[in-house]
Coordinates of C-alpha atoms and ligand atoms in Angstrom, one line a residue:
M1 CA 0.0 0.1 0.0
S2 CA 1.5 3.6 -0.9
A3 CA -1.7 5.6 0.1
E4 CA -1.8 7.6 3.2
V5 CA -5.0 6.7 5.2
I6 CA -6.7 9.6 6.1
D7 CA -8.1 9.2 9.7
G8 CA -11.5 10.8 9.9
K9 CA -12.2 10.1 13.5
A10 CA -9.2 12.5 14.3
F11 CA -10.3 15.0 11.6
A12 CA -14.2 15.2 13.1
E13 CA -12.8 15.3 16.7
K14 CA -10.7 18.6 15.5
I15 CA -13.7 20.1 14.1
R16 CA -16.0 19.1 17.1
E17 CA -13.3 20.9 19.4
Q18 CA -13.4 23.8 17.2
V19 CA -17.3 24.0 17.5
G20 CA -17.0 23.3 21.6
E21 CA -14.5 26.2 21.9
N22 CA -16.4 28.8 19.4
T23 CA -19.7 27.4 21.4
A24 CA -18.2 28.7 24.6
E25 CA -16.9 31.6 23.3
F26 CA -20.4 32.8 21.6
I27 CA -22.4 32.1 24.8
A28 CA -19.9 34.3 26.8
Q29 CA -20.0 37.3 24.5
G30 CA -24.3 37.2 25.4
G31 CA -25.1 34.7 22.2
V32 CA -28.0 31.8 22.7
Q33 CA -27.1 28.7 23.4
P34 CA -27.4 26.6 20.2
G35 CA -30.1 23.9 20.5
L36 CA -30.3 21.1 18.1
A37 CA -33.6 18.9 17.5
V38 CA -33.3 15.3 15.7
V39 CA -36.8 13.9 14.3
L40 CA -36.8 9.7 14.0
V41 CA -39.9 8.3 12.7
G42 CA -39.6 4.9 13.4
N43 CA -37.2 2.3 14.5
D44 CA -34.6 1.2 12.4
P45 CA -31.7 0.1 15.0
A46 CA -28.9 1.8 13.1
S47 CA -30.9 5.3 12.6
E48 CA -31.5 4.6 16.6
V49 CA -27.8 4.7 17.5
Y50 CA -27.4 7.3 15.3
V51 CA -29.7 9.6 16.5
A52 CA -28.2 8.7 19.8
N53 CA -24.6 9.8 19.1
K54 CA -25.9 12.9 17.6
N55 CA -27.5 13.7 21.1
K56 CA -24.4 12.7 23.0
Q57 CA -22.2 14.7 20.7
A58 CA -24.3 17.7 20.9
E59 CA -24.3 18.0 24.6
A60 CA -20.9 17.5 24.5
V61 CA -20.0 20.8 22.5
G62 CA -22.5 22.7 24.9
F63 CA -25.8 22.4 23.0
Y64 CA -29.2 22.0 24.0
S65 CA -29.9 18.9 22.4
V66 CA -33.7 16.9 22.0
A67 CA -34.6 14.1 20.2
H68 CA -38.2 13.1 19.1
Y69 CA -38.9 9.6 18.2
L70 CA -42.2 9.1 16.7
P71 CA -44.0 5.6 16.0
E72 CA -43.3 4.4 12.4
D73 CA -47.4 5.0 11.8
T74 CA -46.8 8.7 12.4
T75 CA -49.1 10.3 9.8
Q76 CA -48.2 13.1 7.6
D77 CA -50.1 15.7 9.4
A78 CA -48.4 14.7 12.9
L79 CA -44.7 14.7 11.5
M80 CA -45.9 18.5 9.9
A81 CA -47.2 19.4 13.1
Q82 CA -43.7 18.3 14.9
V83 CA -41.8 20.2 12.5
E84 CA -43.8 23.3 12.6
A85 CA -43.4 23.1 16.6
L86 CA -39.8 22.9 16.4
N87 CA -39.5 25.8 13.8
A88 CA -41.6 27.8 16.6
D89 CA -39.2 26.8 19.3
P90 CA -36.9 29.3 20.3
R91 CA -34.5 27.1 22.0
I92 CA -34.3 25.4 18.7
H93 CA -32.0 26.3 16.3
G94 CA -31.3 23.3 14.1
I95 CA -33.9 21.0 12.9
L96 CA -33.0 17.2 11.4
V97 CA -35.5 15.1 10.4
Q98 CA -33.4 11.4 9.9
L99 CA -33.9 10.2 6.3
P100 CA -35.1 7.7 5.1
L101 CA -38.8 8.3 6.5
P102 CA -41.2 5.6 6.4
S103 CA -42.7 5.1 2.6
H104 CA -46.0 6.3 3.6
L105 CA -44.9 9.9 4.4
D106 CA -43.7 12.6 2.0
S107 CA -40.2 13.7 2.6
D108 CA -40.2 16.1 0.0
A109 CA -43.3 18.1 2.0
V110 CA -41.3 17.4 5.2
L111 CA -37.8 19.0 4.0
N112 CA -40.1 22.0 2.7
A113 CA -41.6 22.7 5.8
I114 CA -38.5 23.1 7.7
D115 CA -37.5 27.0 8.4
P116 CA -34.6 27.3 5.9
D117 CA -32.5 29.3 8.7
K118 CA -32.8 26.1 11.2
D119 CA -32.4 23.7 8.4
V120 CA -28.8 22.1 9.5
D121 CA -29.1 19.7 6.7
G122 CA -28.9 22.2 3.8
F123 CA -31.6 20.1 2.2
H124 CA -34.4 22.9 1.9
P125 CA -34.7 24.2 -1.7
V126 CA -34.0 27.6 -0.5
N127 CA -30.7 26.5 0.9
I128 CA -29.7 24.5 -2.3
G129 CA -30.7 27.8 -4.4
R130 CA -28.3 29.7 -1.8
L131 CA -25.5 27.0 -2.4
W132 CA -25.7 27.0 -6.2
S133 CA -25.8 30.7 -6.2
G134 CA -22.7 31.5 -3.8
Q135 CA -25.0 32.8 -1.0
S136 CA -24.1 31.5 2.6
A137 CA -26.4 28.8 3.8
P138 CA -26.4 25.8 5.8
V139 CA -24.3 22.9 3.3
P140 CA -25.2 19.4 3.7
C141 CA -23.2 17.7 6.3
T142 CA -21.0 15.0 4.6
P143 CA -19.9 17.0 1.6
L144 CA -18.9 19.8 3.9
G145 CA -17.1 17.3 5.7
C146 CA -15.2 16.4 2.4
S147 CA -14.7 20.0 1.5
L148 CA -13.1 20.7 4.6
L149 CA -10.7 17.9 4.6
L150 CA -9.8 18.3 0.8
K151 CA -8.9 21.9 1.6
E152 CA -6.9 20.9 4.8
R153 CA -4.9 18.5 2.5
L154 CA -4.8 20.3 -0.6
G155 CA -5.2 24.1 0.4
D156 CA -6.0 25.3 -3.2
L157 CA -8.6 23.2 -5.5
A158 CA -8.4 25.8 -8.2
G159 CA -6.9 23.7 -11.0
K160 CA -7.8 20.5 -9.5
K161 CA -9.4 17.8 -11.6
A162 CA -12.4 16.3 -9.5
I163 CA -14.7 13.7 -10.4
I164 CA -17.6 12.7 -8.1
I165 CA -19.2 9.6 -8.8
G166 CA -23.0 9.5 -7.5
R167 CA -25.6 12.4 -8.0
S168 CA -27.7 12.3 -4.5
N169 CA -29.2 15.4 -3.2
I170 CA -27.7 14.5 -0.2
V171 CA -23.9 14.3 -1.5
G172 CA -23.2 14.5 -5.1
K173 CA -24.9 17.4 -6.5
P174 CA -24.0 19.8 -3.0
M175 CA -20.4 18.5 -3.3
A176 CA -20.3 19.5 -6.9
A177 CA -21.6 23.0 -5.8
L178 CA -19.0 23.1 -3.3
L179 CA -16.0 22.0 -5.3
L180 CA -17.1 24.5 -8.0
A181 CA -17.2 27.2 -5.9
A182 CA -13.3 26.2 -4.9
N183 CA -12.5 26.6 -8.5
A184 CA -12.0 23.1 -9.1
T185 CA -13.4 21.2 -12.6
V186 CA -15.8 18.8 -11.6
T187 CA -17.4 16.1 -13.2
I188 CA -20.5 14.3 -12.3
A189 CA -20.6 10.8 -13.2
H190 CA -23.3 8.3 -12.4
S191 CA -24.7 4.9 -13.6
K192 CA -25.2 6.0 -17.0
T193 CA -21.9 7.7 -17.6
P194 CA -19.8 5.8 -20.2
D195 CA -16.3 4.8 -19.8
L196 CA -16.2 5.9 -16.0
P197 CA -12.6 4.2 -15.3
G198 CA -11.2 6.3 -18.2
L199 CA -12.8 9.4 -16.9
C200 CA -11.8 8.7 -13.1
R201 CA -8.2 8.2 -14.1
E202 CA -8.4 12.0 -15.0
A203 CA -9.2 12.7 -11.7
D204 CA -7.1 14.6 -8.9
I205 CA -9.8 14.1 -6.4
V206 CA -11.9 10.9 -6.5
V207 CA -15.4 11.4 -4.5
A208 CA -17.1 8.1 -4.7
A209 CA -20.7 8.3 -3.1
V210 CA -22.8 5.9 -5.5
G211 CA -23.7 3.5 -3.1
R212 CA -22.5 0.3 -4.7
A213 CA -20.0 -1.9 -2.7
E214 CA -16.1 -1.4 -3.8
M215 CA -17.2 -0.6 -7.4
V216 CA -14.3 1.9 -7.9
Q217 CA -11.4 -0.2 -8.7
G218 CA -7.6 0.6 -8.1
D219 CA -7.0 0.9 -11.9
W220 CA -9.4 3.6 -12.2
I221 CA -7.3 5.8 -9.8
K222 CA -4.9 8.5 -10.9
P223 CA -1.4 8.0 -9.1
G224 CA -1.4 10.2 -6.4
A225 CA -5.0 10.9 -6.4
I226 CA -6.9 11.7 -3.2
V227 CA -9.9 9.6 -2.9
L228 CA -12.7 10.2 -0.5
D229 CA -15.1 7.1 -0.1
V230 CA -18.4 8.3 0.8
G231 CA -20.0 4.9 0.7
I232 CA -21.0 2.7 3.8
N233 CA -22.3 -0.8 2.2
R234 CA -23.4 -3.7 4.5
I235 CA -21.8 -7.1 2.9
E236 CA -21.5 -10.7 3.6
R237 CA -17.9 -12.1 3.1
D238 CA -16.3 -15.4 4.2
G239 CA -19.4 -15.8 6.1
K240 CA -18.7 -12.7 8.2
K241 CA -20.9 -9.1 7.9
K242 CA -18.7 -6.4 7.1
L243 CA -19.1 -3.1 6.1
V244 CA -17.3 -1.5 3.0
G245 CA -17.3 1.8 1.1
D246 CA -17.7 2.1 -2.7
V247 CA -13.8 2.0 -3.3
D248 CA -12.2 -1.2 -3.4
F249 CA -9.7 -0.3 -0.4
A250 CA -7.0 -2.9 -1.2
S251 CA -6.5 -2.4 -5.0
A252 CA -7.4 2.0 -4.6
S253 CA -4.8 2.4 -1.9
A254 CA -2.2 1.0 -3.8
I255 CA -2.4 3.5 -6.4
A256 CA -3.8 7.0 -4.6
G257 CA -1.9 9.2 -2.6
A258 CA -4.4 9.5 0.2
I259 CA -7.6 7.6 0.8
T260 CA -10.4 7.7 3.5
P261 CA -11.3 3.9 5.1
V262 CA -14.5 2.9 5.5
P263 CA -15.5 2.8 8.5
G264 CA -13.5 5.5 10.2
G265 CA -12.9 8.1 6.8
I266 CA -16.1 10.2 6.1
G267 CA -18.8 8.9 8.4
P268 CA -17.3 10.5 11.7
M269 CA -17.0 14.0 9.9
T270 CA -20.8 14.1 9.3
I271 CA -22.1 14.6 12.7
A272 CA -19.1 16.7 13.5
C273 CA -20.2 19.1 10.6
L274 CA -23.9 18.9 11.7
L275 CA -22.6 20.5 14.9
R276 CA -20.9 23.1 13.1
N277 CA -24.1 24.0 11.3
T278 CA -26.0 24.1 14.1
L279 CA -23.7 26.5 15.9
T280 CA -23.6 28.8 12.5
C281 CA -27.7 28.5 12.1
A282 CA -27.9 29.8 15.8
K283 CA -25.4 32.5 15.5
T284 CA -27.6 33.5 12.2
I285 CA -31.0 33.8 14.2
D286 CA -29.3 35.2 17.2
N287 CA -28.0 37.7 15.2
R288 CA -31.2 38.4 13.3
L289 CA -33.3 38.7 16.5
N290 CA -31.1 41.3 18.2
T291 CA -30.4 43.8 14.7
Ligands
GUN1 N1 -29.9 9.7 6.6 C1 -28.5 9.5 6.4 N2 -27.8 10.5 6.4 C2 -28.2 11.7 6.6 C3 -28.2 12.9 6.5 O1 -27.1 13.6 6.4 N3 -29.1 14.1 6.9 C4 -30.4 13.3 7.4 N4 -31.7 14.1 7.8 N5 -30.8 11.9 7.2 C5 -29.7 11.3 6.9

């Protein structure tokens, strides 16, 4: 293996420490205590662990933090009422509705109902528009983490060629907006893109967010490129359950300059960026109320 393996846990810890320090400073200067609310519908065990982690980490950086656990058969009206109550709650500056929602619920209607200024996921169409037009906005947490990591590693991204594999609203599209804003040359590839390996081999930066276990192979990677693996896929190998990314780590790490592992790469940065976004939203709302 030649690639440096990027320690996402350590990077996430650094972001959390900064958020903790900035929160203490903000409160000491008379700012409001930032408040984060997470809404989880149903009882998917993985989501429950994730939500408990969000709560724990939010409290650790000095936030007010609440989780609302709603039953699987929650109606659209009840969920909308919950969102409206959080929009109106002055203790809350960030609202996250855990996705995916059960299939009987209309996710778009729920995301559209969140006050854009409390939209810590950056999924509201107003914030998507703000991001693409260069206005300040909460940015979806996973691409934000990727972008912070790239800037720390590479500094100026001008002149870099980036490929994003996957075009989701949660990762691929906002990642493209962030890389464009940083003056990288960006390709968004997807399942219908011809010669994906050839395109990928031209890229200095590879962001794999396609949701297909170990799809990106070592011979797709330009020697020395930085590879960010956003995928989290549960597979079974040799009779054992295993978490793997969208990149074939064994072959890609022989060619890349630096690579994020799964687990322990991009994953831990998502919650850290959620905390960062919550503080930013609290500052924006506090500022609006006091001017
Ligand atoms: N489910 C998986 N990732 C995310 C995320 O970043 N935000 C929300 N709301 N749900 C998710």
